[in-house]
Short mmCIF file of C-alpha atoms in Angstrom, two decimals:
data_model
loop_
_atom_site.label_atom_id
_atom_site.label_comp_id
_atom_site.label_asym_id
_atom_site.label_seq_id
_atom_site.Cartn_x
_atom_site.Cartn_y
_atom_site.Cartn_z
CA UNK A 1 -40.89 13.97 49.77
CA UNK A 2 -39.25 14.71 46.21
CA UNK A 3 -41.67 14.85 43.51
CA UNK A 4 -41.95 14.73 39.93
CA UNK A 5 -43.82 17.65 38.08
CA UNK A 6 -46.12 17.72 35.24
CA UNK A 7 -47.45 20.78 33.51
CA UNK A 8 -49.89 21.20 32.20
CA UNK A 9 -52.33 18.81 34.00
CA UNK A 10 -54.48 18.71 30.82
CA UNK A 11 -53.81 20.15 27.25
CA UNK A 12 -56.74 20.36 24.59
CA UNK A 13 -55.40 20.38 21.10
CA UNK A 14 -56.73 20.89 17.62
CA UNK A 15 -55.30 17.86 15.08
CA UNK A 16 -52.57 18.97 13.50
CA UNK A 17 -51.04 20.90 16.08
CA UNK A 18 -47.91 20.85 18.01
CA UNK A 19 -47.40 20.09 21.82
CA UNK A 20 -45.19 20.49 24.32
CA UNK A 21 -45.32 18.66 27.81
CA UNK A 22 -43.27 19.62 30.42
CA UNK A 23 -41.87 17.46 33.25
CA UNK A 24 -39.80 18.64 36.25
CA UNK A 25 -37.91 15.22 37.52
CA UNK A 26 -36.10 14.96 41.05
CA UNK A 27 -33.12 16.56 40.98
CA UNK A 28 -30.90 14.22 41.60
CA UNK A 29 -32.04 11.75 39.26
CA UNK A 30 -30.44 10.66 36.16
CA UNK A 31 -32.78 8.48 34.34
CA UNK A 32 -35.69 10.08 32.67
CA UNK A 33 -38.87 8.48 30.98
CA UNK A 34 -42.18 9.47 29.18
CA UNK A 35 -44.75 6.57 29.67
CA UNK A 36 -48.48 7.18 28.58
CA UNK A 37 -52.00 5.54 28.96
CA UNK A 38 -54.57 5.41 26.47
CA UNK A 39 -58.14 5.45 28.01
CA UNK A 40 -58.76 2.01 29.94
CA UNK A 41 -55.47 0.60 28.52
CA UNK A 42 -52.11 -0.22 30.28
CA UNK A 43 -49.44 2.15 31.01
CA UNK A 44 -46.91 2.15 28.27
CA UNK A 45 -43.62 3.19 27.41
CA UNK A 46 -42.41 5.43 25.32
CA UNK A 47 -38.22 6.95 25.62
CA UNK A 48 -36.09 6.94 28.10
CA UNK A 49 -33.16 9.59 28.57
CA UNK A 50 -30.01 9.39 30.28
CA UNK A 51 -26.60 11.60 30.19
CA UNK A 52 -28.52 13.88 27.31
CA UNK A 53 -29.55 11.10 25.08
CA UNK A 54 -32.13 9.07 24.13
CA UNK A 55 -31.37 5.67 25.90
CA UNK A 56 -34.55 3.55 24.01
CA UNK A 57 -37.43 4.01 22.48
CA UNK A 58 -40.67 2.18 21.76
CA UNK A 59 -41.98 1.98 18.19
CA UNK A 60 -45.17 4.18 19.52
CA UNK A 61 -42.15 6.99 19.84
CA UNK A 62 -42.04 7.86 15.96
CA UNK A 63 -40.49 10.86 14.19
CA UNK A 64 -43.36 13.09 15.55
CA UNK A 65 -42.20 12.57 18.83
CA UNK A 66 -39.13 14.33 20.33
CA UNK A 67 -37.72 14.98 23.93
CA UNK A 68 -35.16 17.23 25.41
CA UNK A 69 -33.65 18.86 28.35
CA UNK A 70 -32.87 21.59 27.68
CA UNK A 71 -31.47 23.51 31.17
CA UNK A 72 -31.05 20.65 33.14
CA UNK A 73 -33.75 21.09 35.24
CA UNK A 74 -36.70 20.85 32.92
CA UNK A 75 -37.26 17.44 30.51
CA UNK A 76 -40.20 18.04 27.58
CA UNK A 77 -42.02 15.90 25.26
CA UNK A 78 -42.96 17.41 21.88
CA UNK A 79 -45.63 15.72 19.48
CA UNK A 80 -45.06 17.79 16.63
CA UNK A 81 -48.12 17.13 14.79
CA UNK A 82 -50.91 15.23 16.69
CA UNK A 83 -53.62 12.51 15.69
CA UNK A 84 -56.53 11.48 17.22
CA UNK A 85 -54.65 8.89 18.58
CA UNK A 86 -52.22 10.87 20.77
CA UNK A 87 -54.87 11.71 23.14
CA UNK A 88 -53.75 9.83 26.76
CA UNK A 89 -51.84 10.45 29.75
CA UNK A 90 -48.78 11.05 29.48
CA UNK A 91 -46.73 10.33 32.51
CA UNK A 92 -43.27 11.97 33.37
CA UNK A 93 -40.55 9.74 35.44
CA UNK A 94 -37.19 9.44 36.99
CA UNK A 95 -35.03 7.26 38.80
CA UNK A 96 -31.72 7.55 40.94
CA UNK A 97 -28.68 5.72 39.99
CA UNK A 98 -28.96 1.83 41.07
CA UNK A 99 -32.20 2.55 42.83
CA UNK A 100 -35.57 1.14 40.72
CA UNK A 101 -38.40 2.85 42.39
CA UNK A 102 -39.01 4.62 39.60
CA UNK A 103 -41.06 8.13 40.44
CA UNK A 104 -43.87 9.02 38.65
CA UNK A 105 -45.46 12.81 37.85
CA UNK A 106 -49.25 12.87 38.48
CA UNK A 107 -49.69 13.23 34.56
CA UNK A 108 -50.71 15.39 31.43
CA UNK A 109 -53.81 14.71 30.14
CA UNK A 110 -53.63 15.28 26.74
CA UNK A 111 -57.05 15.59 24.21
CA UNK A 112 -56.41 15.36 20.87
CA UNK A 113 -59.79 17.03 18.93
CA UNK B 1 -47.70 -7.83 23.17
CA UNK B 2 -48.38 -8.67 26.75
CA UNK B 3 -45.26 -9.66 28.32
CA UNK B 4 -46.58 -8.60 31.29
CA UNK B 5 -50.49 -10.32 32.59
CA UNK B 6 -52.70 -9.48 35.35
CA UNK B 7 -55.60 -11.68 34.37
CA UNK B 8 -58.08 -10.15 36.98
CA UNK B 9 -59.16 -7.11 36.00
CA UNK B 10 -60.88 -6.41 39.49
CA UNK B 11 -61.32 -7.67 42.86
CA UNK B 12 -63.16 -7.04 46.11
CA UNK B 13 -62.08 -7.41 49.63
CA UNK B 14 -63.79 -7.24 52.68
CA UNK B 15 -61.87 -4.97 55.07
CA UNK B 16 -59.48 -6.69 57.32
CA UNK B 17 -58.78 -9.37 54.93
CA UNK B 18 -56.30 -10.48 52.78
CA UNK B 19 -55.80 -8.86 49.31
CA UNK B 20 -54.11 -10.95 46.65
CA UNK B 21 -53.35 -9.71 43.38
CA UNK B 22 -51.37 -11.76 40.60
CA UNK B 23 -49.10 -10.98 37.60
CA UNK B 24 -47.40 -13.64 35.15
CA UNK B 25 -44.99 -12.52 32.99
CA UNK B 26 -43.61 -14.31 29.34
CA UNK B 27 -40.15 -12.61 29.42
CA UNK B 28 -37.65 -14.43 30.93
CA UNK B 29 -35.03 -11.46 30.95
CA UNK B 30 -36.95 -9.76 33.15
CA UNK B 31 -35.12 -9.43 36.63
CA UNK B 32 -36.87 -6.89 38.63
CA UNK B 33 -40.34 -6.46 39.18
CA UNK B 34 -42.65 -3.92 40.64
CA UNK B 35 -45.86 -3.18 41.90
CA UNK B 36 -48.05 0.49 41.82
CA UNK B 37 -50.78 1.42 42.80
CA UNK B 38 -52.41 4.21 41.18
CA UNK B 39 -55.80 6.44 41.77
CA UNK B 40 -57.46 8.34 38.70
CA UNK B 41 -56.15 10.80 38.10
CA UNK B 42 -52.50 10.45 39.25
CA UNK B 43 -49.89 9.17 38.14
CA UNK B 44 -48.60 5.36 39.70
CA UNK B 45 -47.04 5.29 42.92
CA UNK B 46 -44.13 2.75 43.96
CA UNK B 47 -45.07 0.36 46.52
CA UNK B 48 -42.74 -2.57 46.55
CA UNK B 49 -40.07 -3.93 44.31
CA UNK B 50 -38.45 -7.78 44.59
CA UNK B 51 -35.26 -8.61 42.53
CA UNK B 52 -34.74 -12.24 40.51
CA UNK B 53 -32.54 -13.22 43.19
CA UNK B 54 -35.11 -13.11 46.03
CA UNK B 55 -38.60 -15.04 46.44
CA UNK B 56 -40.44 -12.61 48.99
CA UNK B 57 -40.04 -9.16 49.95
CA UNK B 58 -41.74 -7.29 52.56
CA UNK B 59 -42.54 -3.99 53.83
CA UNK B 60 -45.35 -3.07 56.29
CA UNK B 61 -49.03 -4.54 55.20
CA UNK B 62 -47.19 -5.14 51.67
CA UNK B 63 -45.34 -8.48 50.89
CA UNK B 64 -44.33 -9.82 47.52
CA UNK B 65 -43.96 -12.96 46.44
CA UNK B 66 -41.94 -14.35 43.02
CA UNK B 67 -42.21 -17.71 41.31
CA UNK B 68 -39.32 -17.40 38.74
CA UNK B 69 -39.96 -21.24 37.72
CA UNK B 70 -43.53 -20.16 37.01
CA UNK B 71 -42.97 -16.78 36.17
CA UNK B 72 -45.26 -15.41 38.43
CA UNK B 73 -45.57 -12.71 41.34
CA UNK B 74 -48.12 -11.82 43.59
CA UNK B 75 -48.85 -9.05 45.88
CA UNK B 76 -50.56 -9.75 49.16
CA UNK B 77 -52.24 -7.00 50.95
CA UNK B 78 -52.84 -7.70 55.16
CA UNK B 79 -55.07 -5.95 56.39
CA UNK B 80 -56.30 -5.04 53.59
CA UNK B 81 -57.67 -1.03 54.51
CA UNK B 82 -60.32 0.91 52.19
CA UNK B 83 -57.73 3.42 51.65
CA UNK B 84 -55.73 0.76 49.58
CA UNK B 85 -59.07 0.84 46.71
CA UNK B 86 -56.88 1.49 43.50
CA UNK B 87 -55.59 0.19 40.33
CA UNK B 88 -52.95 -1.70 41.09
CA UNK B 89 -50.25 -2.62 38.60
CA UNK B 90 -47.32 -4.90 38.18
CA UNK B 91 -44.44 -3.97 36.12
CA UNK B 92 -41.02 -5.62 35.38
CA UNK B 93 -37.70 -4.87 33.39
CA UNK B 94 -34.73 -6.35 32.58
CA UNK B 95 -31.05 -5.55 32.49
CA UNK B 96 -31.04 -4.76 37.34
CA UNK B 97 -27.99 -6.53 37.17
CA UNK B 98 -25.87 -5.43 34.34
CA UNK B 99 -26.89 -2.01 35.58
CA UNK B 100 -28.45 -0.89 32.06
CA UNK B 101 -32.22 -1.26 33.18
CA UNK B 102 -34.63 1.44 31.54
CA UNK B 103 -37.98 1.28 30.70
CA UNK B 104 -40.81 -0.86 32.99
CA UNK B 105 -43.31 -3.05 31.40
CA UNK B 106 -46.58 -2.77 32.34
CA UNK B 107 -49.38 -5.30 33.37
CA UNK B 108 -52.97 -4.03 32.35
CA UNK B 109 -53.99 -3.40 36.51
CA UNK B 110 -56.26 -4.84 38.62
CA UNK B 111 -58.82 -2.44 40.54
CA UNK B 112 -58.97 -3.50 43.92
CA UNK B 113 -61.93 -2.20 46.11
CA UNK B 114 -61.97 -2.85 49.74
CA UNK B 115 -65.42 -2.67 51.31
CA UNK B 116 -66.69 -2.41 54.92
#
């Protein structure tokens, strides 16, 4: 079954530092999202991407947050300088045209110290 | 900001029962809803969707009920298994039928635990 990839599956950063998660979605997909979870809170969202462009983004997603895709294959998330704050899973997803299951990667876990 | 509500945080099943796990939601643009179950350390997995135009859906052990009047949805689990302990959330989003739905809202999950 088609899966969605995460690297790395945990990142350890120093404050102040930029980070780069990686996602590989489904290759057929067209609709991409980063979600995240904070420690014993819900999942939430944070962009989603479709036909190279951001489609929406939450107000968590602020100018120290970026995404790309930059070969097609690969879709990133870049925190460009990180808090505290930032540390959570961060979830990678995609969907097919007209088809809602949405797939989820098995997640970065990122620790912000 | 919880659109989405899954007022029991946990709940435990004897196995062979029934599970039943609720989710009310505020927002009344919300047209498709879905439920995922998810185990630490890995990311949620779909199990069943249900669109505003339908009041049950059904696949396998999994069936899914929606009360658009009361804005609420359940899952129900039968027989519920010990291999089906997990978080279970419900999600919803808006937009299925103008074909410009994006992200999912999130309930906070219930842990279900199905003992022996």
């Amino acid at each position: 079954e088609p899966e969605v990839t995460q690297t790395p599956s945990h990142q350890v950063t120093q404050m102040g530092q930029e980070v780069i998660l990686r996602c590989v979605p489904i290759s057929n997909h067209l609709y991409f999202y980063w979600y995240r979870q904070i420690l014993g809170q819900k999942v939430e969202f944070l962009v989603s991407f479709y036909n190279n462009e951001i489609s929406e983004k939450s107000e968590i997603f602020d100018d120290q947050f970026s995404v790309e895709r930059p070969d097609g294959s690969n879709f990133t998330l870049k925190i460009r300088s990180t808090k505290l704050e930032d540390s959570a899973m961060y979830f990678c997803a995609s969907r097919a045209q007209g088809y809602y299951g949405y797939t989820f990667g098995s997640g970065t876990r990122l620790t912000v110290v | 900001d919880q659109q989405v509500k899954q007022n029991s945080p946990s709940l435990s099943v004897q196995e062979g029962r029934i599970s039943i796990l609720n989710c009310d939601y505020t927002n009344s643009m919300f047209d498709y809803f879905l439920w995922y179950k998810k185990y630490p350390a890995e990311g949620p997995t779909f199990l069943i969707s249900i669109s505003s135009i339908k009041d049950k859906n059904e696949d396998g052990r999994f069936t899914v009920f929606l009360n658009k009047s009361a804005k609420h949805l359940s899952l129900h689990i039968v027989p519920s298994q010990p291999g089906d302990s997990a978080v279970y959330f419900c999600a919803a989003s808006g937009g299925f039928y103008t074909g410009t739905a994006s992200k999912l809202t999130f309930g906070t999950g219930t842990r279900l635990q199905v003992t022996l």
